GROMACS .gro file of C-alpha atoms in nm:
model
  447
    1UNK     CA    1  -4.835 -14.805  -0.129
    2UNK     CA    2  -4.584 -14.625   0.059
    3UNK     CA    3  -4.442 -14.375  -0.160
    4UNK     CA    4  -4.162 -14.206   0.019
    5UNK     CA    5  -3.788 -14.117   0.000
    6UNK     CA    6  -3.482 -14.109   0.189
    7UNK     CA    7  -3.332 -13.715   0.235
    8UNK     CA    8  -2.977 -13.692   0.364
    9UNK     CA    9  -2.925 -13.393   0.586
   10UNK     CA   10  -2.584 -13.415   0.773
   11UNK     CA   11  -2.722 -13.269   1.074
   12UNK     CA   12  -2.975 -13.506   1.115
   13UNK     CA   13  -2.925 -13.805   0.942
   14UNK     CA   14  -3.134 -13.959   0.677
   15UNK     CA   15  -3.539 -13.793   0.688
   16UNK     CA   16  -3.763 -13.971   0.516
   17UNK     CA   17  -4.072 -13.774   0.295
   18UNK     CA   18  -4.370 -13.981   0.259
   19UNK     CA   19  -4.486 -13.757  -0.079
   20UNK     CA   20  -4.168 -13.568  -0.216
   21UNK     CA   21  -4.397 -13.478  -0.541
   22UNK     CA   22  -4.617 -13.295  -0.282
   23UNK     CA   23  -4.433 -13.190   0.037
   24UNK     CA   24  -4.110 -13.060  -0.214
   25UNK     CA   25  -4.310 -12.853  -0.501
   26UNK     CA   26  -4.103 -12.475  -0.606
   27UNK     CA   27  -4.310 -12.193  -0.411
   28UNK     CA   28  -4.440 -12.082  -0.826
   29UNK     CA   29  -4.553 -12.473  -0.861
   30UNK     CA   30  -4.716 -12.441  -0.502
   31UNK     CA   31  -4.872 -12.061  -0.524
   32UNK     CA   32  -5.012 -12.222  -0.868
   33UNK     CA   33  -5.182 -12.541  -0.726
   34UNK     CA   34  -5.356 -12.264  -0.462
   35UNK     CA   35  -5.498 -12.050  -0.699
   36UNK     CA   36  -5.677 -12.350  -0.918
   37UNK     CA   37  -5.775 -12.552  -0.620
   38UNK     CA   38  -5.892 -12.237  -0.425
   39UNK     CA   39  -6.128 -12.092  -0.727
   40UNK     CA   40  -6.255 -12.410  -0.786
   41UNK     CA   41  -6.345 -12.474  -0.409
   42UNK     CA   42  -6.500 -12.111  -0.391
   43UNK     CA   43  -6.719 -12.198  -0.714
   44UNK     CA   44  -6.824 -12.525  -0.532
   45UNK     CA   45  -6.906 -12.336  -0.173
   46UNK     CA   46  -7.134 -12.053  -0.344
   47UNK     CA   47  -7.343 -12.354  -0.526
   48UNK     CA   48  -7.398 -12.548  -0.206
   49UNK     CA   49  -7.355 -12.371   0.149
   50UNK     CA   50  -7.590 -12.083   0.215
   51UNK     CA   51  -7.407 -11.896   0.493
   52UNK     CA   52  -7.124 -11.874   0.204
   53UNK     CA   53  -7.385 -11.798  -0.057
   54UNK     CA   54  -7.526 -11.523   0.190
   55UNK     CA   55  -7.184 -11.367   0.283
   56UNK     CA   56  -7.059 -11.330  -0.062
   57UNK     CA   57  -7.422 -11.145  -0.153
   58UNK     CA   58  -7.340 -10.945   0.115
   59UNK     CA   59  -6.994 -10.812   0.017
   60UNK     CA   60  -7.078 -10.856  -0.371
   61UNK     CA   61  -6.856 -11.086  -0.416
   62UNK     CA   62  -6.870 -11.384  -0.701
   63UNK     CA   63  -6.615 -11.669  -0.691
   64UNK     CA   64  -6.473 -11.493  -1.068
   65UNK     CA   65  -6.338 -11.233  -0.853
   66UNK     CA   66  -6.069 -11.412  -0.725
   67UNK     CA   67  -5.812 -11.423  -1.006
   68UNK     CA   68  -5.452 -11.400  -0.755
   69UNK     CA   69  -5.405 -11.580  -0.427
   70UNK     CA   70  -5.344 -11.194  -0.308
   71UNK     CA   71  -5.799 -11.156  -0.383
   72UNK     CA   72  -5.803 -11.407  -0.084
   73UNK     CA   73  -5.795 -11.122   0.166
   74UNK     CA   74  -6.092 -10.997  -0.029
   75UNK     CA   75  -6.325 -11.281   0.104
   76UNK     CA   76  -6.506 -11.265   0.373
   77UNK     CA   77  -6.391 -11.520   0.701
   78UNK     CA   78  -6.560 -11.790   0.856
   79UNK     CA   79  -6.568 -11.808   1.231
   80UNK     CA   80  -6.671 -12.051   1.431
   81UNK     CA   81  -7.042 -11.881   1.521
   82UNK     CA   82  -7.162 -12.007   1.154
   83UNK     CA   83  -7.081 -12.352   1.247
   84UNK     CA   84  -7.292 -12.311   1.522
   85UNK     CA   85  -7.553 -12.101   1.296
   86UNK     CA   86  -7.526 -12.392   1.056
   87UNK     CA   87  -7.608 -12.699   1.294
   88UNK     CA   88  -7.616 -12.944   1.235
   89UNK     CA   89  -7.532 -12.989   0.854
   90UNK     CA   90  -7.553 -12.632   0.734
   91UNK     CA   91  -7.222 -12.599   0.624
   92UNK     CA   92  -7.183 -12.922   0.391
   93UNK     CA   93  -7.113 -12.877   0.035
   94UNK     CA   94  -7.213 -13.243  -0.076
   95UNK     CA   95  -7.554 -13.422   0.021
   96UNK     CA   96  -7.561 -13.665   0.349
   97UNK     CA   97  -7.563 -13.957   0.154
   98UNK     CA   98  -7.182 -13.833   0.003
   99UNK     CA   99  -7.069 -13.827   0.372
  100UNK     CA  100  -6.941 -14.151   0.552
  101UNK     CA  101  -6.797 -13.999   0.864
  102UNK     CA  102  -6.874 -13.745   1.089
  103UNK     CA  103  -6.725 -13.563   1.383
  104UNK     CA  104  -6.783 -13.293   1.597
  105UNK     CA  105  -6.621 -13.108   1.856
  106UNK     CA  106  -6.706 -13.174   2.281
  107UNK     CA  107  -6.980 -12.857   2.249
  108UNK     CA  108  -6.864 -12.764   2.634
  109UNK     CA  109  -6.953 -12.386   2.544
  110UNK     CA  110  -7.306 -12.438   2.342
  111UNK     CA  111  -7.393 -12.689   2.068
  112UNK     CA  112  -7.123 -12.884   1.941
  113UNK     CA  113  -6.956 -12.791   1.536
  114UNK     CA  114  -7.036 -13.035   1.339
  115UNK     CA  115  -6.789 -13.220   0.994
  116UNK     CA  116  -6.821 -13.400   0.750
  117UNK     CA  117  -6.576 -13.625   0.543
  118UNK     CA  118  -6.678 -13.813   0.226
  119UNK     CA  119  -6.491 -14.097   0.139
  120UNK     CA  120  -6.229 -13.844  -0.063
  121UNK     CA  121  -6.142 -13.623   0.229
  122UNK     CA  122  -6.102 -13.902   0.427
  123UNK     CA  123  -5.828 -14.070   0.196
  124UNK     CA  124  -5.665 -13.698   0.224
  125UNK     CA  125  -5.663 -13.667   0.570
  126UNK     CA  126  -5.508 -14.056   0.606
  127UNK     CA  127  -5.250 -13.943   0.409
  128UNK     CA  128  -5.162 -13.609   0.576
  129UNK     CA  129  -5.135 -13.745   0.874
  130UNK     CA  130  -4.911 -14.005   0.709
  131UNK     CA  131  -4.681 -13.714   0.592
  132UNK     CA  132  -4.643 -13.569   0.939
  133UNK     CA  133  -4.595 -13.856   1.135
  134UNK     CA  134  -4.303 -14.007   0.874
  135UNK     CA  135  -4.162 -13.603   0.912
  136UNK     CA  136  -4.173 -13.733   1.287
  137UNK     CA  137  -4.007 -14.020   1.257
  138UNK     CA  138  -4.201 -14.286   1.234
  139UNK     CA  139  -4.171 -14.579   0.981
  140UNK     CA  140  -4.382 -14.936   0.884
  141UNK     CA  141  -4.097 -15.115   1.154
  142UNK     CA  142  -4.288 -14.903   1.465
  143UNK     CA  143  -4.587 -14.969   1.742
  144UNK     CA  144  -4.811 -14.660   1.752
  145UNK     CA  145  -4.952 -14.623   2.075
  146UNK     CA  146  -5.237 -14.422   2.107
  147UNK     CA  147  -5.353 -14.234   2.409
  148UNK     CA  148  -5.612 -14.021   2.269
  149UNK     CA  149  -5.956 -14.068   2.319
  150UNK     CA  150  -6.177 -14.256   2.024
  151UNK     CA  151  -6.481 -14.071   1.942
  152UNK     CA  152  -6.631 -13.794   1.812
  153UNK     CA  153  -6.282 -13.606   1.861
  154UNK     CA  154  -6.073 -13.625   1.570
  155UNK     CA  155  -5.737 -13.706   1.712
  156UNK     CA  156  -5.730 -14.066   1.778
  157UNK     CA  157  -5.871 -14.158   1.436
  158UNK     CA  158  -5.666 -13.894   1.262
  159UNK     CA  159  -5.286 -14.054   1.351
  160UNK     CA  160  -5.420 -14.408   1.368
  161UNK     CA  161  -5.521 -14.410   0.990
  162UNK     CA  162  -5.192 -14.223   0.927
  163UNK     CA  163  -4.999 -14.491   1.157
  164UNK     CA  164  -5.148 -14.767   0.921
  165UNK     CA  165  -5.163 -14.628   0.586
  166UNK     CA  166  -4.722 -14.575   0.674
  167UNK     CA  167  -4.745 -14.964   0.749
  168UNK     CA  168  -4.696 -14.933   1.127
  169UNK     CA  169  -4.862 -15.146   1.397
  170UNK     CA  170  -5.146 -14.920   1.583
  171UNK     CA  171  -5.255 -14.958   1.932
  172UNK     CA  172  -5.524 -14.788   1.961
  173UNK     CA  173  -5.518 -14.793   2.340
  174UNK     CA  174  -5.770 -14.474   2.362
  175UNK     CA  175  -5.738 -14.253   2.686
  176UNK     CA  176  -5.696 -14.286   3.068
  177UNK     CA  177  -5.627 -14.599   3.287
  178UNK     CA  178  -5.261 -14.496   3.326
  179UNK     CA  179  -5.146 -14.800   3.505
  180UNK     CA  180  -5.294 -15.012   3.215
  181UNK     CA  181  -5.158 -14.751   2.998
  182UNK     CA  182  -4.831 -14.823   3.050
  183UNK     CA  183  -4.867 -15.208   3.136
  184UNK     CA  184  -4.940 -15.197   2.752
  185UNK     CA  185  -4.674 -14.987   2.693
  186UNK     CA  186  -4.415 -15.177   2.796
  187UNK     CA  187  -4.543 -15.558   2.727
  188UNK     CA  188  -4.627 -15.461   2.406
  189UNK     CA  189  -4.291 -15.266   2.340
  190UNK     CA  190  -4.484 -14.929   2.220
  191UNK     CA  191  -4.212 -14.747   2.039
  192UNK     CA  192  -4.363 -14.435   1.916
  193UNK     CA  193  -4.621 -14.248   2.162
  194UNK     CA  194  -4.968 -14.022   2.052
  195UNK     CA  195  -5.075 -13.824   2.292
  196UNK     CA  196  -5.131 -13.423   2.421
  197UNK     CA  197  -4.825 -13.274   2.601
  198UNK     CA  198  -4.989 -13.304   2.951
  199UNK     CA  199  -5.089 -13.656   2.944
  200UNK     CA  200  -4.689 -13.767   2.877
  201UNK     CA  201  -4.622 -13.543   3.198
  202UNK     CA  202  -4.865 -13.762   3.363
  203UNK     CA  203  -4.742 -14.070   3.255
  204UNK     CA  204  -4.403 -13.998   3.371
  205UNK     CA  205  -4.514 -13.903   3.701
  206UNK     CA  206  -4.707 -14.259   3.699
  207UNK     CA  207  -4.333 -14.405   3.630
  208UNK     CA  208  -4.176 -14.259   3.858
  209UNK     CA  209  -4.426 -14.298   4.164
  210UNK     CA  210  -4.425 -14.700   4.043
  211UNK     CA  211  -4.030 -14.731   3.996
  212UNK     CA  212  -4.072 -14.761   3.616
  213UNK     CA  213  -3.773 -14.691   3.429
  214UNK     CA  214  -3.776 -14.533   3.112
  215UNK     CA  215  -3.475 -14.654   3.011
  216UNK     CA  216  -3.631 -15.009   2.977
  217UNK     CA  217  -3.927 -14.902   2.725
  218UNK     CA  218  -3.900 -14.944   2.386
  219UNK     CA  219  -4.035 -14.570   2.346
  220UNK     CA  220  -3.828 -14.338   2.088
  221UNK     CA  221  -4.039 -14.060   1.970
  222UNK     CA  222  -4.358 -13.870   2.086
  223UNK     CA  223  -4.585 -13.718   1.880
  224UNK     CA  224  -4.799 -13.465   2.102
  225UNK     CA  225  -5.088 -13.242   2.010
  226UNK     CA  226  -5.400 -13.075   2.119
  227UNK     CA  227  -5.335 -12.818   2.299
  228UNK     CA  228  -5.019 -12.542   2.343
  229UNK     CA  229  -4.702 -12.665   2.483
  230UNK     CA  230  -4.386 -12.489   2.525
  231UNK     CA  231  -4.034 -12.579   2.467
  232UNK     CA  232  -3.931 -12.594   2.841
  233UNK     CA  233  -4.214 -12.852   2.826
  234UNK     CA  234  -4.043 -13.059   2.504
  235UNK     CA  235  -3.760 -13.080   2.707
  236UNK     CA  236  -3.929 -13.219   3.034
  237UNK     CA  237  -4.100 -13.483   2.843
  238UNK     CA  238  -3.782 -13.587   2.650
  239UNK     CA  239  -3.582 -13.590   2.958
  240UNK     CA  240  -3.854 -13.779   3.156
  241UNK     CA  241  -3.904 -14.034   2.910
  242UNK     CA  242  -3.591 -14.067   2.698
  243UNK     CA  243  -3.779 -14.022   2.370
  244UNK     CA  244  -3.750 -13.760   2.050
  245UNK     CA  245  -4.049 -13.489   2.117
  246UNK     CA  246  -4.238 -13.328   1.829
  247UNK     CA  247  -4.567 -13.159   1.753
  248UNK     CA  248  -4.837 -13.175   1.533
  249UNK     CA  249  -5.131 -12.930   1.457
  250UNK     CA  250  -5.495 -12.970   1.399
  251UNK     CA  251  -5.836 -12.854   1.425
  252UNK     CA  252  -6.182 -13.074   1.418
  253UNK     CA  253  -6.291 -12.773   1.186
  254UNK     CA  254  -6.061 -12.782   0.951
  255UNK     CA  255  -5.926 -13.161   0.955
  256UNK     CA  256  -5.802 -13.300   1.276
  257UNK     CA  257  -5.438 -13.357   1.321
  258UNK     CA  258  -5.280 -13.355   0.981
  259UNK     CA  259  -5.277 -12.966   0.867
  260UNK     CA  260  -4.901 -12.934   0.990
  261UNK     CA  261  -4.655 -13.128   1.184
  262UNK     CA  262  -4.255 -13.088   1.264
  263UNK     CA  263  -3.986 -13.302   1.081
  264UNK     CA  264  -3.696 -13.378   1.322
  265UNK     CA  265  -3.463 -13.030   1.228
  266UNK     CA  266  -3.832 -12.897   1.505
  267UNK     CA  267  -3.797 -12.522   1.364
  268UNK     CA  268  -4.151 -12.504   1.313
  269UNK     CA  269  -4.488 -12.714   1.156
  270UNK     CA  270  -4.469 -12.759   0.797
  271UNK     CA  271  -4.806 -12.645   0.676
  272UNK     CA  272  -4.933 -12.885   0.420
  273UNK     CA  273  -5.014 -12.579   0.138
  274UNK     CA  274  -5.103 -12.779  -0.180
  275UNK     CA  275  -5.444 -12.883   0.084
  276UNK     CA  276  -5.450 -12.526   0.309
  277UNK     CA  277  -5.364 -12.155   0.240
  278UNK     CA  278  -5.214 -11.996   0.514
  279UNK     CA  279  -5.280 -11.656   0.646
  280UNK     CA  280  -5.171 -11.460   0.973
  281UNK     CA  281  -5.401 -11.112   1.029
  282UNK     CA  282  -5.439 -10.902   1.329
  283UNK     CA  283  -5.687 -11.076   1.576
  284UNK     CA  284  -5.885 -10.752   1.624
  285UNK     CA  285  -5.813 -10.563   1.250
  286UNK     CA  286  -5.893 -10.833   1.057
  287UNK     CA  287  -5.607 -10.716   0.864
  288UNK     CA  288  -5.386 -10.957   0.690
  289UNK     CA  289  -5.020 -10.920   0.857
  290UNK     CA  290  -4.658 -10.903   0.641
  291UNK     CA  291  -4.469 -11.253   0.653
  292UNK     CA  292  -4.247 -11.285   1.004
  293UNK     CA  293  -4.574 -11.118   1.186
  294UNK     CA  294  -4.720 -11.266   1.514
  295UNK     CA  295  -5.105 -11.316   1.454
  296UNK     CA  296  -5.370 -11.525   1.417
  297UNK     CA  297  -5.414 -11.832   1.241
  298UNK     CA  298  -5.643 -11.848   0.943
  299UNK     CA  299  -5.664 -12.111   0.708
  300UNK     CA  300  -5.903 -12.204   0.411
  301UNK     CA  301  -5.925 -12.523   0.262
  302UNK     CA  302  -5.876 -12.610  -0.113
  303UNK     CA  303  -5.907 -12.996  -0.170
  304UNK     CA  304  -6.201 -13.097   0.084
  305UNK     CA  305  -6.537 -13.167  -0.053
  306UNK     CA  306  -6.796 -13.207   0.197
  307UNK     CA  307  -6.675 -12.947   0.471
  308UNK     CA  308  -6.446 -12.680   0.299
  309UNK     CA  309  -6.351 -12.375   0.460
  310UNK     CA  310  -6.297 -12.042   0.354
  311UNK     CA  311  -6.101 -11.795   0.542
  312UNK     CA  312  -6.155 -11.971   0.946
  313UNK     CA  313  -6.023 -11.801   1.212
  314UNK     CA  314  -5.829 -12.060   1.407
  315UNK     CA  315  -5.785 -11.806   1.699
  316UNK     CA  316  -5.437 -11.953   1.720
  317UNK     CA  317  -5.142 -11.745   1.782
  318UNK     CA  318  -4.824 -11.782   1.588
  319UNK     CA  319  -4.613 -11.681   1.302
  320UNK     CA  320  -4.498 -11.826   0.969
  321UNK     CA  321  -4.158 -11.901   0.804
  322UNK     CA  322  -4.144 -11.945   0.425
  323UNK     CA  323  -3.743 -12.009   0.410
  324UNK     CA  324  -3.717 -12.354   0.284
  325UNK     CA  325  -3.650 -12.597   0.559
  326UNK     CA  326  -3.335 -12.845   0.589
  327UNK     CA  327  -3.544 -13.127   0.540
  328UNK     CA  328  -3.612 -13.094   0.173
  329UNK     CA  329  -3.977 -12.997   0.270
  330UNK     CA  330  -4.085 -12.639   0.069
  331UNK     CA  331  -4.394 -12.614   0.291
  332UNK     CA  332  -4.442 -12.302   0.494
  333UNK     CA  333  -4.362 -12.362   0.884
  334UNK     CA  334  -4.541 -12.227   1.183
  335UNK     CA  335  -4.415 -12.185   1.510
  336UNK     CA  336  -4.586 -12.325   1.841
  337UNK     CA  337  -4.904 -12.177   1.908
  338UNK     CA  338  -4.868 -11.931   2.223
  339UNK     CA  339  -5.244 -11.954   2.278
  340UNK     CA  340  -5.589 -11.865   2.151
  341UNK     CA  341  -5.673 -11.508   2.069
  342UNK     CA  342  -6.017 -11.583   2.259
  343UNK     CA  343  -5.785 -11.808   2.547
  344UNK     CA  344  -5.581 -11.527   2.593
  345UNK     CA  345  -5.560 -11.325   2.916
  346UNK     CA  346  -5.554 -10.952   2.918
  347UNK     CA  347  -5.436 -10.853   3.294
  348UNK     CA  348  -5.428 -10.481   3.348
  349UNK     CA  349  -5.396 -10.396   2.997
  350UNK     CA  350  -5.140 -10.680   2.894
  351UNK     CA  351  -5.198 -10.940   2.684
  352UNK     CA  352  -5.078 -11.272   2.888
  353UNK     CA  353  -5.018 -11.643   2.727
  354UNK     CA  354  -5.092 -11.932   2.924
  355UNK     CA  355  -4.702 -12.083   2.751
  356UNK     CA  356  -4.518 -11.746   2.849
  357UNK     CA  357  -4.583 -11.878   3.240
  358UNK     CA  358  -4.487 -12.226   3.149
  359UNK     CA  359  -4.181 -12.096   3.002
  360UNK     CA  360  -4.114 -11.928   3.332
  361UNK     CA  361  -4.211 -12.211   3.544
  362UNK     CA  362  -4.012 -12.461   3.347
  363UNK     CA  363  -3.678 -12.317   3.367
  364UNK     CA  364  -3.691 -12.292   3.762
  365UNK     CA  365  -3.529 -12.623   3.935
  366UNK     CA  366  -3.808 -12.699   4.219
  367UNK     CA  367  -4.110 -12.637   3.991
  368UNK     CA  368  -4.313 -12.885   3.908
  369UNK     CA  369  -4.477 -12.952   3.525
  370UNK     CA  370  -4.801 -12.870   3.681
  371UNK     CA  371  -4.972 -12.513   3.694
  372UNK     CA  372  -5.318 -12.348   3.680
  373UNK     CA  373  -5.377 -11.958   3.631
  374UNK     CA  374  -5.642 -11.826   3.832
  375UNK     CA  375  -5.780 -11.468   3.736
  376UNK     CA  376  -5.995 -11.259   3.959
  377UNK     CA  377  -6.142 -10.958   3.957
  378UNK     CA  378  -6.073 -10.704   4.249
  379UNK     CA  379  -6.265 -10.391   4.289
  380UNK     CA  380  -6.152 -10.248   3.916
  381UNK     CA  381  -5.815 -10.441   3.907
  382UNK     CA  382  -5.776 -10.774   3.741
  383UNK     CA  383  -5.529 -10.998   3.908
  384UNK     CA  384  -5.340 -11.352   3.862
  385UNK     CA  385  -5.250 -11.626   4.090
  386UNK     CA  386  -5.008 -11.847   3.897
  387UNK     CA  387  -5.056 -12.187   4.165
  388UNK     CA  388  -4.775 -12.433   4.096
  389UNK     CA  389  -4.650 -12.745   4.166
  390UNK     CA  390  -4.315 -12.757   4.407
  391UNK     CA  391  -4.120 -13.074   4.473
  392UNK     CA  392  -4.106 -13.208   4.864
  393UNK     CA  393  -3.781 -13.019   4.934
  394UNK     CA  394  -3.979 -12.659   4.838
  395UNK     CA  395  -4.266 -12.756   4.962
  396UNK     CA  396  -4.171 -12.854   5.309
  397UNK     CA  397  -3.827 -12.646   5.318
  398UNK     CA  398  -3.846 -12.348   5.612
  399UNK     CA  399  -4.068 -12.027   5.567
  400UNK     CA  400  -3.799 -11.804   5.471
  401UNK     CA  401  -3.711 -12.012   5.202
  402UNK     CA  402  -3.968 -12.083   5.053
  403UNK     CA  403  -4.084 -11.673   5.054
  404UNK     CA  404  -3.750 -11.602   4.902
  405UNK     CA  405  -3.852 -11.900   4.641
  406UNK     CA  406  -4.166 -11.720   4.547
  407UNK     CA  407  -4.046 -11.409   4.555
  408UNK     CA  408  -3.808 -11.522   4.275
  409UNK     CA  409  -4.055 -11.643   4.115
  410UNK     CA  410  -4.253 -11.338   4.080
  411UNK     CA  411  -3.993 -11.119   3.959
  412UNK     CA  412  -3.934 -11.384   3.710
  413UNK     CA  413  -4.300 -11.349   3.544
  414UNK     CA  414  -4.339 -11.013   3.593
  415UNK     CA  415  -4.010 -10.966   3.397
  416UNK     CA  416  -4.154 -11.198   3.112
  417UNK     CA  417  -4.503 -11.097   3.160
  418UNK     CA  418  -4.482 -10.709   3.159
  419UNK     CA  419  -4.741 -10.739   3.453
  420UNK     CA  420  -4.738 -10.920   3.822
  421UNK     CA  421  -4.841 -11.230   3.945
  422UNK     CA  422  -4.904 -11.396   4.280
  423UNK     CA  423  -4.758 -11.700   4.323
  424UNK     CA  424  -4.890 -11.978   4.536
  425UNK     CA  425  -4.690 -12.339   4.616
  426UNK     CA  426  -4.894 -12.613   4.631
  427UNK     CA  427  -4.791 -12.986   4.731
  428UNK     CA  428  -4.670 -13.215   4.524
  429UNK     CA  429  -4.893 -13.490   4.332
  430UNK     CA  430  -5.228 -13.207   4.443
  431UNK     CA  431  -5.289 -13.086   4.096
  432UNK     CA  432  -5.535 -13.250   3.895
  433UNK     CA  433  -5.414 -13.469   3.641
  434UNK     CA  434  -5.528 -13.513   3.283
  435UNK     CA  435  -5.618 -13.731   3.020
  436UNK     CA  436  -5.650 -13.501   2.767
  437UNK     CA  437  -5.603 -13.134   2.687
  438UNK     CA  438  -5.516 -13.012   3.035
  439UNK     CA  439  -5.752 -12.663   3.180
  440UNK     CA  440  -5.474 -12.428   3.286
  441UNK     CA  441  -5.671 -12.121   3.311
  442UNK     CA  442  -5.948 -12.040   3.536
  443UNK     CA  443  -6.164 -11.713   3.479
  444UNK     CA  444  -6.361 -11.579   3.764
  445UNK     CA  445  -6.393 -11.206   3.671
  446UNK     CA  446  -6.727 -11.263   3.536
  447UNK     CA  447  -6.631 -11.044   3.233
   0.00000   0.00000   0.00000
């Protein structure tokens, strides 16, 4: 049943909440809910899971320990190793015959992680995702089109449930096939788009190489995921495509899409707190960081029973807000990801963000929304090659201009950066072009 409410905000208009009881609670009503749900999900952990079991033997820990939401520090943090330790079903708290879905992440680095969702979780997640996508925008009257692929990744599932359970029509479309992508898009009238960043920067080159005009699809709003995007990038994709932009957070871990998304005021990802406790701590301390600090992502889970969390290091990078937002919405907000702690570059002593480029790049008429970082190792001395997209009038302007052009470009990053780059042009349309997260960075220092 589709419980929300209409919030008046005269900046934006009317926002609708799809669970005011839930997304609105005080911060005492809130920090209350954490503490129960948390001691009861640490009681249920050290019965079933023996890498939790082990850790808390370890530190001498019992779940009775944990009598504030401040004792959550005290526990020890789950990383993504144990997942692997655990393989496949290590880490459940409930017997396989409880579960009725699992997923897993692609395993490009070793074996894949491996989740579980009994039928309970499941229901929660639905209606998480339901939460952020009506925070987006979108109501029972749209046409979800999704353009992430079905599988064993959780993002196509994740909004498609949460597209339904709002009362929307869902195209599950999956990914790739462009051309048929937007075919669909526009016979169909697709108002509201899923998809990562990248992939609607591909699409809108598609448009414009095939003289579609934005202007005559029914598309309104994008809700984009899956990997970092900045908001030079927001604005490219709104421009491009004529739609509202907003983003949503998630990790196959923890949930899938559905642990935070932006309402339309976009000053940050409401945090869904009465299901996750937020923490930020320094990435190589471990040390939990004051509210307003930039640091790592952790988040433990209170309300999941066949995969619950404690303490994971996301190895995001961002920062909380706990001011109230305009929206009605009490929920603690984080800001963009810049990156992954393990993603991130250090060049020559400085730590470098894959988004502080695209920043850069982004705001420079000429440039392309297509880039890949390239790090090599010379003698002792790390260096980057930022290699970017340029339009045909950069690309094929005179030498001098286009050195002057670069050399613009450089001071640029190394202003941002705190460290230089080479920059290299390349042609336009000669960057690959993806269907889902897109690989900016590639490592060859063999580290």
């Amino acid at each position: 049943m589709n419980k929300s409410r209409n919030v008046i905000n005269s900046e934006v208009g009317p926002m609708r909440i799809w669970d005011p009881v839930n997304e609105c609670l005080s911060r005492d009503e809130l920090e209350m809910l954490q503490l129960t749900r948390l001691r009861s999900t640490l009681e249920r952990v050290c019965r079933a899971v023996p890498c939790y079991q082990e850790k808390f033997r370890d530190l001498g820990i019992e779940p009775g320990d944990v009598s504030t939401l401040q004792d959550l520090a005290k526990l020890p943090f789950t990383t993504k190793e144990d997942l692997r330790l655990g393989y496949p079903y290590g880490m459940f708290a409930v017997p396989l015959r409880e579960v009725v879905r699992i997923h897993s992440s692609s395993g490009t680095t070793g074996k894949p992680t491996v989740v579980g969702y009994t039928r309970a979780d499941l229901n929660s997640w639905t209606e998480l995702a339901a939460r952020f996508m009506t925070a987006a925008g979108v109501t029972d009257e749209d046409i979800v089109h999704v353009a992430f692929g079905y599988g064993l990744f959780t993002g196509a599932f994740g909004l498609h449930y949460g597209a339904e359970r709002i009362g929307a029509s869902v195209i599950p479309m999956s990914s790739g096939n462009t051309d048929k992508q937007l075919m669909i898009m526009q016979d169909y009238r697709s108002t509201a788009l899923v998809s990562t960043p990248s992939y609607a920067l591909t699409m809108a080159d598609r448009m414009e190489k095939v003289g579609i005009d934005p202007a005559g699809l029914a598309l309104r709003v994008g809700l984009f995921g899956a990997e970092p995007w900045s908001e030079q990038m927001r604005r490219e994709i709104e421009e491009r495509l004529g739609i509202v932009a907003t983003d949503n957070y998630g990790l196959s871990e923890v949930m899938g899409p559905g642990i935070a998304g932006e309402c339309l005021h976009r000053r940050g990802m409401h945090i869904f707190e009465d299901q996750f406790i937020a923490e930020i701590i320094d990435p190589d301390s471990g040390e939990v960081l004051p509210p307003g600090s930039v640091g790592e992502l952790v988040l433990t889970t209170i309300n999941k029973e066949a995969f619950p969390m404690i303490r994971y290091r996301t190895r995001d990078i961002t920062r909380l807000h706990y001011e109230p937002c305009d929206c009605g919405r009490t929920h603690v907000r984080m800001e963009k990801t810049m990156g992954r702690s393990d993603d991130m570059l250090i060049i020559k002593g400085v730590n470098v963000f894959p988004t502080q480029i695209e920043e850069v790049l982004f705001q420079v008429e000429g440039c392309e929304p297509h880039y890949q970082l390239v790090v090599e190792r010379e003698g002792s001395s790390d260096t980057l090659e930022v290699q970017v997209e340029v339009n045909e009038r950069i690309f094929f302007d005179e030498m001098k201009k286009q050195r002057a052009f670069v050399d613009m470009l450089q001071k640029r990053l190394v202003s941002t950066l705190g460290v230089g780059a080479k920059v290299k042009l390349v042609e336009p349309s000669s960057m690959p072009r993806h269907e889902g997260k897109a690989q900016r960075v590639i490592d060859r220092r063999n580290l």
